[in-house]
Amino acid sequence: MKPHRRRRLSIVLFLFIGGLTTVLITIFALANYINHFYLPDQVVSGDVPIERTIRAGGFVKTGSVVRDSTGLGVTFDITDRVSSTFSVRFEGILPSLFREDKGTVVVGRLNADGVFDATRVLAKHDENYEPPELKGMVEQVDP
Amino acid sequence: MKFLPLWMQRLASPQYFFLDIKVWIVWLYVLGVVGLLVGSIWGLAFVPPERLQGNSFRIMFVHVPVAIFAQIVYISIAVAGVVHLVWKLKMADVYMAAAAPVGFWLTALALGSGMIWGMPTWGTPWEWDARIVTTFILLILYLGLIVLRQVIPNPARATTALSILAIVGAINIPIIKYSVVWFETLHQPASIELFGDISIDKIYRIPLFTNIASVFILTAGIILANMRYVTILRNASKNWVQPWIQGRNR
């Protein structure tokens, strides 16, 4: 490679790698702001603002979904499947993908009692795509 | 350049590129459209609905291919930017001019199909999560690549500015890729890893990979056709272009 081209190539590479490093350091420093929702352990440990609109997410705890006998009200727990769990109160229509043991993101306010008053409930879906016939087989394999 | 075979060296010259590439474009269009029809009809009608999402997951057969190539086209533009800055190849600039609008529309399709997919599954078309925001930034970068050429009157300076924007903007690509790994997002993690597992059932892979290949072929065809168009515009004063402008040749 001719010297002037080698010089230009190294400037270009420096531009890219330097820029990438700068941006990566910045976004990791700002990770708390870039994360789309708070995790259950942050909600439980009091790391989130009270009575302000926030987003929190996790898995819907199996067996925790209780619907009101009248109206659209529903109560359920969100867990990180490890140790932290908090309760959510919501009045409205849940998305069709909202399932027990599946991911969800709730938007609303955490009140002083530690109950999350949700104004919106979103469903996360995972990266696995399976036809319905396999469902029985998967459940047999799981203990 | 000396290590390349002669037919590839010819493609670096605008005139020979213009003449040689025409027959490729027709075949790429035919193959791309047929493949896209086969893959899409297969994916819409001949695979079972997904066990949780039902039929709404079928938009994946459009969303995943266009999202992949929205990013790959940007990488290719950044590489062309490097080639322009270092080797000053004329065709690198032609490539950047031709590929930017194609990448813009691929990104717009990825965002649009993602919004349509999000409504029934997430319960919202748009959330400002890291994956969606970085993809939106990609759209703005493409817009920048298109607009910058028009606001800088001097073509040589415009190309240099474009190349720098393309290279600096490429920083966004690894962030799009790993946004779902590094941060909490509404968007799910990747289903296809180049050197890893594919968490998509085998019966869905045939239409998906058919469509990924078809979008690649069609994207290549459209970019080459655009390059032909840009080439003839840029060389309008050259003798070999005159018969094409006057319509004596097709």
mmCIF file of C-alpha atoms in Angstrom:
data_model
loop_
_atom_site.group_PDB
_atom_site.id
_atom_site.type_symbol
_atom_site.label_atom_id
_atom_site.label_comp_id
_atom_site.label_asym_id
_atom_site.label_seq_id
_atom_site.Cartn_x
_atom_site.Cartn_y
_atom_site.Cartn_z
ATOM 1 C CA MET A 1 0.000 0.000 0.000
ATOM 2 C CA LYS A 2 1.244 3.459 -0.868
ATOM 3 C CA PRO A 3 2.269 5.578 2.162
ATOM 4 C CA HIS A 4 -0.375 8.281 1.657
ATOM 5 C CA ARG A 5 -3.097 5.651 1.431
ATOM 6 C CA ARG A 6 -1.801 3.870 4.503
ATOM 7 C CA ARG A 7 -1.921 7.182 6.349
ATOM 8 C CA ARG A 8 -5.495 7.903 5.249
ATOM 9 C CA LEU A 9 -6.597 4.382 6.184
ATOM 10 C CA SER A 10 -5.147 4.727 9.673
ATOM 11 C CA ILE A 11 -6.918 8.085 10.118
ATOM 12 C CA VAL A 12 -10.202 6.480 9.091
ATOM 13 C CA LEU A 13 -9.713 3.498 11.431
ATOM 14 C CA PHE A 14 -8.767 5.841 14.281
ATOM 15 C CA LEU A 15 -11.906 7.902 13.587
ATOM 16 C CA PHE A 16 -14.107 4.800 13.792
ATOM 17 C CA ILE A 17 -12.498 3.075 16.767
ATOM 18 C CA GLY A 18 -12.123 6.326 18.727
ATOM 19 C CA GLY A 19 -15.729 7.262 18.030
ATOM 20 C CA LEU A 20 -16.995 3.798 18.936
ATOM 21 C CA THR A 21 -15.084 3.798 22.233
ATOM 22 C CA THR A 22 -16.393 7.255 23.144
ATOM 23 C CA VAL A 23 -19.987 6.317 22.389
ATOM 24 C CA LEU A 24 -19.769 2.971 24.207
ATOM 25 C CA ILE A 25 -18.320 4.562 27.343
ATOM 26 C CA THR A 26 -21.087 7.165 27.232
ATOM 27 C CA ILE A 27 -23.967 4.726 26.815
ATOM 28 C CA PHE A 28 -22.676 2.388 29.523
ATOM 29 C CA ALA A 29 -22.358 5.366 31.859
ATOM 30 C CA LEU A 30 -25.963 6.231 31.023
ATOM 31 C CA ALA A 31 -27.200 2.616 31.142
ATOM 32 C CA ASN A 32 -29.698 3.429 33.912
ATOM 33 C CA TYR A 33 -31.393 5.923 31.610
ATOM 34 C CA ILE A 34 -31.231 3.715 28.542
ATOM 35 C CA ASN A 35 -32.753 0.669 30.245
ATOM 36 C CA HIS A 36 -36.394 0.758 29.287
ATOM 37 C CA PHE A 37 -37.771 -0.404 32.652
ATOM 38 C CA TYR A 38 -36.840 -1.040 36.270
ATOM 39 C CA LEU A 39 -36.303 -4.640 37.355
ATOM 40 C CA PRO A 40 -38.208 -6.187 40.288
ATOM 41 C CA ASP A 41 -35.230 -6.018 42.661
ATOM 42 C CA GLN A 42 -34.923 -2.246 42.020
ATOM 43 C CA VAL A 43 -38.627 -1.794 42.751
ATOM 44 C CA VAL A 44 -38.507 -3.868 45.940
ATOM 45 C CA SER A 45 -35.309 -2.307 47.279
ATOM 46 C CA GLY A 46 -36.697 1.210 46.914
ATOM 47 C CA ASP A 47 -34.375 2.351 44.115
ATOM 48 C CA VAL A 48 -37.305 3.711 42.142
ATOM 49 C CA PRO A 49 -39.154 7.005 42.656
ATOM 50 C CA ILE A 50 -42.482 6.768 44.490
ATOM 51 C CA GLU A 51 -45.653 8.325 42.995
ATOM 52 C CA ARG A 52 -43.988 9.182 39.687
ATOM 53 C CA THR A 53 -44.723 7.577 36.329
ATOM 54 C CA ILE A 54 -42.144 4.869 35.711
ATOM 55 C CA ARG A 55 -41.851 1.593 33.845
ATOM 56 C CA ALA A 56 -41.109 -1.704 35.542
ATOM 57 C CA GLY A 57 -40.833 -5.173 34.086
ATOM 58 C CA GLY A 58 -40.276 -8.817 34.825
ATOM 59 C CA PHE A 59 -42.125 -12.108 34.637
ATOM 60 C CA VAL A 60 -45.767 -12.551 35.615
ATOM 61 C CA LYS A 61 -45.698 -14.806 38.675
ATOM 62 C CA THR A 62 -47.476 -18.091 38.032
ATOM 63 C CA GLY A 63 -50.786 -18.325 39.882
ATOM 64 C CA SER A 64 -50.780 -14.674 40.932
ATOM 65 C CA VAL A 65 -53.240 -13.276 38.358
ATOM 66 C CA VAL A 66 -56.557 -12.505 40.106
ATOM 67 C CA ARG A 67 -59.331 -10.845 38.139
ATOM 68 C CA ASP A 68 -62.081 -8.814 39.854
ATOM 69 C CA SER A 69 -65.479 -10.507 39.839
ATOM 70 C CA THR A 70 -66.927 -7.380 38.180
ATOM 71 C CA GLY A 71 -65.188 -4.879 35.894
ATOM 72 C CA LEU A 72 -61.832 -5.037 34.187
ATOM 73 C CA GLY A 73 -59.668 -4.823 37.293
ATOM 74 C CA VAL A 74 -56.864 -7.329 37.707
ATOM 75 C CA THR A 75 -54.109 -7.880 40.254
ATOM 76 C CA PHE A 76 -50.921 -9.800 39.607
ATOM 77 C CA ASP A 77 -47.350 -10.117 40.821
ATOM 78 C CA ILE A 78 -44.198 -9.413 38.808
ATOM 79 C CA THR A 79 -41.123 -11.408 39.750
ATOM 80 C CA ASP A 80 -37.530 -11.716 38.591
ATOM 81 C CA ARG A 81 -37.817 -15.495 39.186
ATOM 82 C CA VAL A 82 -35.084 -15.196 41.826
ATOM 83 C CA SER A 83 -36.018 -13.293 44.967
ATOM 84 C CA SER A 84 -37.882 -10.062 44.277
ATOM 85 C CA THR A 85 -41.615 -9.788 43.670
ATOM 86 C CA PHE A 86 -44.010 -6.848 43.689
ATOM 87 C CA SER A 87 -47.765 -6.522 43.189
ATOM 88 C CA VAL A 88 -49.450 -4.713 40.317
ATOM 89 C CA ARG A 89 -52.977 -3.317 40.168
ATOM 90 C CA PHE A 90 -54.410 -2.597 36.713
ATOM 91 C CA GLU A 91 -57.807 -1.707 35.281
ATOM 92 C CA GLY A 92 -58.097 -2.277 31.549
ATOM 93 C CA ILE A 93 -57.618 -4.786 28.789
ATOM 94 C CA LEU A 94 -54.484 -6.905 28.988
ATOM 95 C CA PRO A 95 -52.593 -7.598 25.726
ATOM 96 C CA SER A 96 -53.332 -11.031 24.283
ATOM 97 C CA LEU A 97 -49.754 -12.174 24.860
ATOM 98 C CA PHE A 98 -49.986 -11.420 28.586
ATOM 99 C CA ARG A 99 -49.408 -14.849 30.177
ATOM 100 C CA GLU A 100 -48.304 -16.254 33.488
ATOM 101 C CA ASP A 101 -44.557 -16.938 33.604
ATOM 102 C CA LYS A 102 -44.011 -14.658 30.556
ATOM 103 C CA GLY A 103 -42.365 -11.234 30.375
ATOM 104 C CA THR A 104 -44.331 -8.046 30.878
ATOM 105 C CA VAL A 105 -43.666 -4.311 31.168
ATOM 106 C CA VAL A 106 -46.012 -2.127 33.236
ATOM 107 C CA VAL A 107 -46.288 1.670 33.087
ATOM 108 C CA GLY A 108 -47.631 3.551 36.101
ATOM 109 C CA ARG A 109 -46.825 4.698 39.632
ATOM 110 C CA LEU A 110 -45.495 2.833 42.606
ATOM 111 C CA ASN A 111 -47.548 3.914 45.618
ATOM 112 C CA ALA A 112 -46.288 4.237 49.185
ATOM 113 C CA ASP A 113 -47.570 0.741 50.059
ATOM 114 C CA GLY A 114 -45.289 -0.825 47.438
ATOM 115 C CA VAL A 115 -48.175 -1.648 45.089
ATOM 116 C CA PHE A 116 -47.698 -0.638 41.455
ATOM 117 C CA ASP A 117 -50.739 1.204 40.030
ATOM 118 C CA ALA A 118 -50.398 0.445 36.322
ATOM 119 C CA THR A 119 -51.975 2.626 33.653
ATOM 120 C CA ARG A 120 -50.668 0.450 30.808
ATOM 121 C CA VAL A 121 -49.590 -3.189 30.642
ATOM 122 C CA LEU A 122 -47.398 -4.360 27.747
ATOM 123 C CA ALA A 123 -46.427 -7.937 26.928
ATOM 124 C CA LYS A 124 -42.879 -8.906 26.089
ATOM 125 C CA HIS A 125 -42.489 -11.876 23.797
ATOM 126 C CA ASP A 126 -39.409 -14.040 23.751
ATOM 127 C CA GLU A 127 -37.156 -14.979 20.848
ATOM 128 C CA ASN A 128 -38.450 -18.581 20.568
ATOM 129 C CA TYR A 129 -40.824 -19.414 17.766
ATOM 130 C CA GLU A 130 -42.479 -22.821 17.936
ATOM 131 C CA PRO A 131 -45.505 -24.398 16.287
ATOM 132 C CA PRO A 132 -48.354 -25.455 18.602
ATOM 133 C CA GLU A 133 -47.774 -29.210 18.122
ATOM 134 C CA LEU A 134 -44.501 -28.975 20.012
ATOM 135 C CA LYS A 135 -46.125 -27.539 23.103
ATOM 136 C CA GLY A 136 -47.021 -30.938 24.570
ATOM 137 C CA MET A 137 -43.531 -32.291 23.963
ATOM 138 C CA VAL A 138 -41.875 -29.330 25.654
ATOM 139 C CA GLU A 139 -44.068 -29.699 28.730
ATOM 140 C CA GLN A 140 -43.230 -33.396 28.970
ATOM 141 C CA VAL A 141 -39.528 -32.659 28.946
ATOM 142 C CA ASP A 142 -39.822 -30.016 31.661
ATOM 143 C CA PRO A 143 -39.887 -31.537 35.148
ATOM 144 C CA MET B 1 -6.377 -3.514 -8.159
ATOM 145 C CA LYS B 2 -3.919 -5.758 -9.967
ATOM 146 C CA PHE B 3 -4.896 -8.813 -7.928
ATOM 147 C CA LEU B 4 -8.499 -8.717 -9.196
ATOM 148 C CA PRO B 5 -9.567 -10.619 -12.354
ATOM 149 C CA LEU B 6 -10.064 -8.507 -15.471
ATOM 150 C CA TRP B 7 -13.899 -8.646 -15.460
ATOM 151 C CA MET B 8 -13.931 -7.195 -11.935
ATOM 152 C CA GLN B 9 -11.428 -4.477 -12.842
ATOM 153 C CA ARG B 10 -13.740 -3.472 -15.701
ATOM 154 C CA LEU B 11 -16.535 -2.846 -13.166
ATOM 155 C CA ALA B 12 -14.480 -0.059 -11.555
ATOM 156 C CA SER B 13 -14.747 1.939 -14.779
ATOM 157 C CA PRO B 14 -18.092 3.770 -15.126
ATOM 158 C CA GLN B 15 -18.489 2.958 -18.813
ATOM 159 C CA TYR B 16 -17.850 -0.774 -18.545
ATOM 160 C CA PHE B 17 -19.813 -0.988 -15.305
ATOM 161 C CA PHE B 18 -22.766 0.570 -17.072
ATOM 162 C CA LEU B 19 -22.585 -1.893 -19.968
ATOM 163 C CA ASP B 20 -21.640 -5.063 -18.079
ATOM 164 C CA ILE B 21 -24.045 -4.837 -15.177
ATOM 165 C CA LYS B 22 -27.307 -4.586 -17.123
ATOM 166 C CA VAL B 23 -27.771 -8.323 -17.678
ATOM 167 C CA TRP B 24 -27.189 -8.992 -13.950
ATOM 168 C CA ILE B 25 -29.973 -6.658 -12.848
ATOM 169 C CA VAL B 26 -32.683 -8.455 -14.810
ATOM 170 C CA TRP B 27 -31.761 -11.811 -13.281
ATOM 171 C CA LEU B 28 -31.488 -10.380 -9.757
ATOM 172 C CA TYR B 29 -34.949 -8.804 -10.100
ATOM 173 C CA VAL B 30 -36.514 -12.039 -11.394
ATOM 174 C CA LEU B 31 -34.837 -14.228 -8.765
ATOM 175 C CA GLY B 32 -35.568 -11.765 -5.932
ATOM 176 C CA VAL B 33 -39.257 -11.302 -6.767
ATOM 177 C CA VAL B 34 -39.875 -15.031 -7.312
ATOM 178 C CA GLY B 35 -38.045 -15.894 -4.075
ATOM 179 C CA LEU B 36 -39.957 -13.248 -2.132
ATOM 180 C CA LEU B 37 -43.283 -14.560 -3.481
ATOM 181 C CA VAL B 38 -42.392 -18.177 -2.656
ATOM 182 C CA GLY B 39 -41.102 -17.336 0.834
ATOM 183 C CA SER B 40 -43.979 -15.002 1.697
ATOM 184 C CA ILE B 41 -46.757 -17.289 0.440
ATOM 185 C CA TRP B 42 -45.099 -20.216 2.230
ATOM 186 C CA GLY B 43 -44.822 -18.195 5.418
ATOM 187 C CA LEU B 44 -48.367 -16.819 5.216
ATOM 188 C CA ALA B 45 -50.240 -19.954 4.200
ATOM 189 C CA PHE B 46 -48.216 -23.120 4.659
ATOM 190 C CA VAL B 47 -46.722 -22.973 8.149
ATOM 191 C CA PRO B 48 -48.766 -23.388 11.347
ATOM 192 C CA PRO B 49 -49.442 -20.360 13.586
ATOM 193 C CA GLU B 50 -47.002 -19.795 16.419
ATOM 194 C CA ARG B 51 -48.043 -21.365 19.716
ATOM 195 C CA LEU B 52 -48.268 -18.098 21.694
ATOM 196 C CA GLN B 53 -48.501 -15.337 19.102
ATOM 197 C CA GLY B 54 -50.849 -17.108 16.699
ATOM 198 C CA ASN B 55 -50.897 -15.626 13.223
ATOM 199 C CA SER B 56 -49.413 -12.240 14.101
ATOM 200 C CA PHE B 57 -45.870 -13.679 14.170
ATOM 201 C CA ARG B 58 -46.039 -14.141 10.375
ATOM 202 C CA ILE B 59 -44.945 -10.536 9.823
ATOM 203 C CA MET B 60 -41.555 -11.825 11.009
ATOM 204 C CA PHE B 61 -41.016 -13.148 7.468
ATOM 205 C CA VAL B 62 -40.911 -9.518 6.291
ATOM 206 C CA HIS B 63 -39.619 -7.766 9.407
ATOM 207 C CA VAL B 64 -36.504 -9.883 9.996
ATOM 208 C CA PRO B 65 -35.114 -9.772 6.402
ATOM 209 C CA VAL B 66 -35.630 -6.012 5.939
ATOM 210 C CA ALA B 67 -34.185 -5.264 9.403
ATOM 211 C CA ILE B 68 -31.087 -7.378 8.673
ATOM 212 C CA PHE B 69 -30.408 -5.660 5.361
ATOM 213 C CA ALA B 70 -31.235 -2.193 6.699
ATOM 214 C CA GLN B 71 -28.096 -2.663 8.809
ATOM 215 C CA ILE B 72 -25.969 -4.547 6.257
ATOM 216 C CA VAL B 73 -26.579 -1.882 3.578
ATOM 217 C CA TYR B 74 -25.375 0.746 6.071
ATOM 218 C CA ILE B 75 -22.208 -1.246 6.770
ATOM 219 C CA SER B 76 -21.603 -1.533 3.019
ATOM 220 C CA ILE B 77 -22.025 2.247 2.617
ATOM 221 C CA ALA B 78 -19.482 2.813 5.420
ATOM 222 C CA VAL B 79 -17.055 0.423 3.659
ATOM 223 C CA ALA B 80 -17.601 2.385 0.431
ATOM 224 C CA GLY B 81 -16.817 5.520 2.461
ATOM 225 C CA VAL B 82 -13.501 4.010 3.535
ATOM 226 C CA VAL B 83 -12.760 2.994 -0.066
ATOM 227 C CA HIS B 84 -13.513 6.542 -1.203
ATOM 228 C CA LEU B 85 -11.357 8.233 1.435
ATOM 229 C CA VAL B 86 -8.402 5.860 1.003
ATOM 230 C CA TRP B 87 -8.411 4.714 -2.634
ATOM 231 C CA LYS B 88 -10.566 7.459 -4.285
ATOM 232 C CA LEU B 89 -12.448 4.941 -6.445
ATOM 233 C CA LYS B 90 -15.181 6.687 -8.454
ATOM 234 C CA MET B 91 -17.555 3.753 -8.089
ATOM 235 C CA ALA B 92 -17.427 3.978 -4.278
ATOM 236 C CA ASP B 93 -19.182 7.346 -4.431
ATOM 237 C CA VAL B 94 -21.636 6.027 -7.010
ATOM 238 C CA TYR B 95 -22.378 3.142 -4.630
ATOM 239 C CA MET B 96 -23.023 5.487 -1.693
ATOM 240 C CA ALA B 97 -25.389 7.606 -3.773
ATOM 241 C CA ALA B 98 -27.241 4.527 -5.045
ATOM 242 C CA ALA B 99 -27.484 2.542 -1.806
ATOM 243 C CA ALA B 100 -28.551 5.294 0.656
ATOM 244 C CA PRO B 101 -32.195 5.535 -0.517
ATOM 245 C CA VAL B 102 -32.464 1.729 -0.615
ATOM 246 C CA GLY B 103 -31.208 1.516 2.974
ATOM 247 C CA PHE B 104 -33.594 4.295 3.985
ATOM 248 C CA TRP B 105 -36.603 2.386 2.685
ATOM 249 C CA LEU B 106 -35.419 -0.910 4.210
ATOM 250 C CA THR B 107 -35.143 0.831 7.595
ATOM 251 C CA ALA B 108 -38.564 2.449 7.144
ATOM 252 C CA LEU B 109 -40.017 -0.998 6.315
ATOM 253 C CA ALA B 110 -38.307 -2.533 9.366
ATOM 254 C CA LEU B 111 -39.750 0.169 11.651
ATOM 255 C CA GLY B 112 -43.181 0.022 9.992
ATOM 256 C CA SER B 113 -43.480 -3.762 10.075
ATOM 257 C CA GLY B 114 -42.203 -3.719 13.664
ATOM 258 C CA MET B 115 -44.951 -1.261 14.626
ATOM 259 C CA ILE B 116 -47.588 -3.455 13.000
ATOM 260 C CA TRP B 117 -46.149 -6.502 14.793
ATOM 261 C CA GLY B 118 -45.981 -4.645 18.103
ATOM 262 C CA MET B 119 -49.654 -3.727 18.198
ATOM 263 C CA PRO B 120 -51.094 -7.240 18.666
ATOM 264 C CA THR B 121 -48.146 -8.729 20.578
ATOM 265 C CA TRP B 122 -46.712 -6.022 22.873
ATOM 266 C CA GLY B 123 -49.908 -4.015 23.009
ATOM 267 C CA THR B 124 -48.185 -0.898 21.635
ATOM 268 C CA PRO B 125 -46.746 0.083 18.242
ATOM 269 C CA TRP B 126 -43.912 2.194 19.627
ATOM 270 C CA GLU B 127 -41.892 2.339 22.820
ATOM 271 C CA TRP B 128 -38.716 4.366 23.236
ATOM 272 C CA ASP B 129 -36.594 1.327 24.038
ATOM 273 C CA ALA B 130 -32.959 1.014 23.015
ATOM 274 C CA ARG B 131 -33.559 -1.205 19.953
ATOM 275 C CA ILE B 132 -36.304 0.982 18.504
ATOM 276 C CA VAL B 133 -34.484 4.259 19.210
ATOM 277 C CA THR B 134 -31.198 3.070 17.649
ATOM 278 C CA THR B 135 -33.090 1.830 14.564
ATOM 279 C CA PHE B 136 -34.808 5.219 14.355
ATOM 280 C CA ILE B 137 -31.336 6.829 14.508
ATOM 281 C CA LEU B 138 -30.355 4.580 11.584
ATOM 282 C CA LEU B 139 -33.265 6.031 9.598
ATOM 283 C CA ILE B 140 -32.082 9.572 10.408
ATOM 284 C CA LEU B 141 -28.508 8.656 9.366
ATOM 285 C CA TYR B 142 -29.765 7.412 6.005
ATOM 286 C CA LEU B 143 -31.738 10.633 5.649
ATOM 287 C CA GLY B 144 -28.517 12.520 6.402
ATOM 288 C CA LEU B 145 -26.644 10.588 3.699
ATOM 289 C CA ILE B 146 -29.341 11.491 1.166
ATOM 290 C CA VAL B 147 -29.726 15.158 2.164
ATOM 291 C CA LEU B 148 -26.027 15.971 2.697
ATOM 292 C CA ARG B 149 -25.288 15.444 -0.999
ATOM 293 C CA GLN B 150 -27.912 18.012 -1.920
ATOM 294 C CA VAL B 151 -26.854 20.711 0.551
ATOM 295 C CA ILE B 152 -23.129 20.651 -0.342
ATOM 296 C CA PRO B 153 -22.811 22.062 -3.861
ATOM 297 C CA ASN B 154 -19.205 20.926 -4.484
ATOM 298 C CA PRO B 155 -19.443 17.199 -5.407
ATOM 299 C CA ALA B 156 -15.933 16.317 -4.203
ATOM 300 C CA ARG B 157 -16.507 17.910 -0.788
ATOM 301 C CA ALA B 158 -19.963 16.367 -0.555
ATOM 302 C CA THR B 159 -18.500 12.895 -1.106
ATOM 303 C CA THR B 160 -15.852 13.419 1.577
ATOM 304 C CA ALA B 161 -18.465 14.668 4.049
ATOM 305 C CA LEU B 162 -20.724 11.715 3.165
ATOM 306 C CA SER B 163 -17.911 9.229 3.679
ATOM 307 C CA ILE B 164 -17.137 10.626 7.127
ATOM 308 C CA LEU B 165 -20.821 10.620 8.099
ATOM 309 C CA ALA B 166 -21.143 7.021 6.862
ATOM 310 C CA ILE B 167 -18.092 5.842 8.836
ATOM 311 C CA VAL B 168 -18.958 7.686 12.058
ATOM 312 C CA GLY B 169 -22.591 6.600 11.744
ATOM 313 C CA ALA B 170 -21.497 2.965 11.500
ATOM 314 C CA ILE B 171 -20.827 3.186 15.258
ATOM 315 C CA ASN B 172 -24.611 2.853 15.569
ATOM 316 C CA ILE B 173 -24.654 -0.622 13.981
ATOM 317 C CA PRO B 174 -23.039 -2.632 16.822
ATOM 318 C CA ILE B 175 -25.214 -0.657 19.246
ATOM 319 C CA ILE B 176 -28.372 -1.704 17.355
ATOM 320 C CA LYS B 177 -27.124 -5.291 17.338
ATOM 321 C CA TYR B 178 -26.316 -5.488 21.061
ATOM 322 C CA SER B 179 -28.973 -3.051 22.365
ATOM 323 C CA VAL B 180 -31.175 -6.015 23.322
ATOM 324 C CA VAL B 181 -28.293 -7.693 25.165
ATOM 325 C CA TRP B 182 -26.777 -4.692 26.979
ATOM 326 C CA PHE B 183 -30.014 -3.004 28.039
ATOM 327 C CA GLU B 184 -33.490 -3.881 29.247
ATOM 328 C CA THR B 185 -35.699 -3.516 26.194
ATOM 329 C CA LEU B 186 -39.246 -4.337 25.186
ATOM 330 C CA HIS B 187 -37.835 -5.886 22.013
ATOM 331 C CA GLN B 188 -36.881 -9.546 22.386
ATOM 332 C CA PRO B 189 -33.254 -10.722 21.963
ATOM 333 C CA ALA B 190 -32.010 -12.060 18.619
ATOM 334 C CA SER B 191 -33.408 -15.367 17.379
ATOM 335 C CA ILE B 192 -30.662 -15.974 14.828
ATOM 336 C CA GLU B 193 -26.999 -15.851 15.780
ATOM 337 C CA LEU B 194 -24.507 -16.160 12.955
ATOM 338 C CA PHE B 195 -22.258 -18.549 14.878
ATOM 339 C CA GLY B 196 -24.760 -19.877 17.384
ATOM 340 C CA ASP B 197 -28.204 -21.227 18.007
ATOM 341 C CA ILE B 198 -31.341 -20.435 16.077
ATOM 342 C CA SER B 199 -34.346 -20.337 18.379
ATOM 343 C CA ILE B 200 -36.820 -20.515 15.501
ATOM 344 C CA ASP B 201 -38.423 -23.883 14.849
ATOM 345 C CA LYS B 202 -37.220 -25.706 11.718
ATOM 346 C CA ILE B 203 -40.533 -25.447 9.861
ATOM 347 C CA TYR B 204 -40.367 -21.637 10.066
ATOM 348 C CA ARG B 205 -36.773 -21.469 8.891
ATOM 349 C CA ILE B 206 -37.432 -22.420 5.250
ATOM 350 C CA PRO B 207 -39.719 -19.434 4.429
ATOM 351 C CA LEU B 208 -37.657 -17.105 6.640
ATOM 352 C CA PHE B 209 -34.322 -17.960 5.023
ATOM 353 C CA THR B 210 -35.931 -17.894 1.559
ATOM 354 C CA ASN B 211 -37.092 -14.344 2.258
ATOM 355 C CA ILE B 212 -33.745 -13.289 3.758
ATOM 356 C CA ALA B 213 -31.959 -14.528 0.597
ATOM 357 C CA SER B 214 -34.601 -12.906 -1.649
ATOM 358 C CA VAL B 215 -34.402 -9.515 0.075
ATOM 359 C CA PHE B 216 -30.614 -9.705 -0.331
ATOM 360 C CA ILE B 217 -30.907 -10.475 -4.061
ATOM 361 C CA LEU B 218 -33.570 -7.817 -4.639
ATOM 362 C CA THR B 219 -31.630 -5.210 -2.639
ATOM 363 C CA ALA B 220 -28.515 -5.954 -4.703
ATOM 364 C CA GLY B 221 -30.552 -5.644 -7.916
ATOM 365 C CA ILE B 222 -32.125 -2.313 -6.931
ATOM 366 C CA ILE B 223 -28.779 -0.865 -5.789
ATOM 367 C CA LEU B 224 -27.093 -1.930 -9.060
ATOM 368 C CA ALA B 225 -29.941 -0.412 -11.093
ATOM 369 C CA ASN B 226 -29.589 2.811 -9.060
ATOM 370 C CA MET B 227 -25.815 2.755 -9.675
ATOM 371 C CA ARG B 228 -26.470 2.525 -13.401
ATOM 372 C CA TYR B 229 -28.772 5.537 -13.158
ATOM 373 C CA VAL B 230 -26.272 7.542 -11.093
ATOM 374 C CA THR B 231 -23.450 6.590 -13.492
ATOM 375 C CA ILE B 232 -25.274 7.925 -16.540
ATOM 376 C CA LEU B 233 -26.232 11.152 -14.723
ATOM 377 C CA ARG B 234 -22.644 11.797 -13.628
ATOM 378 C CA ASN B 235 -21.181 11.077 -17.063
ATOM 379 C CA ALA B 236 -23.812 12.961 -19.063
ATOM 380 C CA SER B 237 -21.157 14.950 -20.931
ATOM 381 C CA LYS B 238 -19.148 11.895 -22.026
ATOM 382 C CA ASN B 239 -19.353 10.671 -25.601
ATOM 383 C CA TRP B 240 -20.300 7.098 -24.730
ATOM 384 C CA VAL B 241 -23.368 8.301 -22.849
ATOM 385 C CA GLN B 242 -24.865 10.303 -25.745
ATOM 386 C CA PRO B 243 -26.601 7.388 -27.533
ATOM 387 C CA TRP B 244 -28.244 6.379 -24.212
ATOM 388 C CA ILE B 245 -29.469 9.895 -23.460
ATOM 389 C CA GLN B 246 -30.877 10.346 -26.930
ATOM 390 C CA GLY B 247 -32.693 7.032 -26.665
ATOM 391 C CA ARG B 248 -30.898 5.348 -29.560
ATOM 392 C CA ASN B 249 -29.761 2.573 -27.228
ATOM 393 C CA ARG B 250 -31.705 0.667 -24.622
#
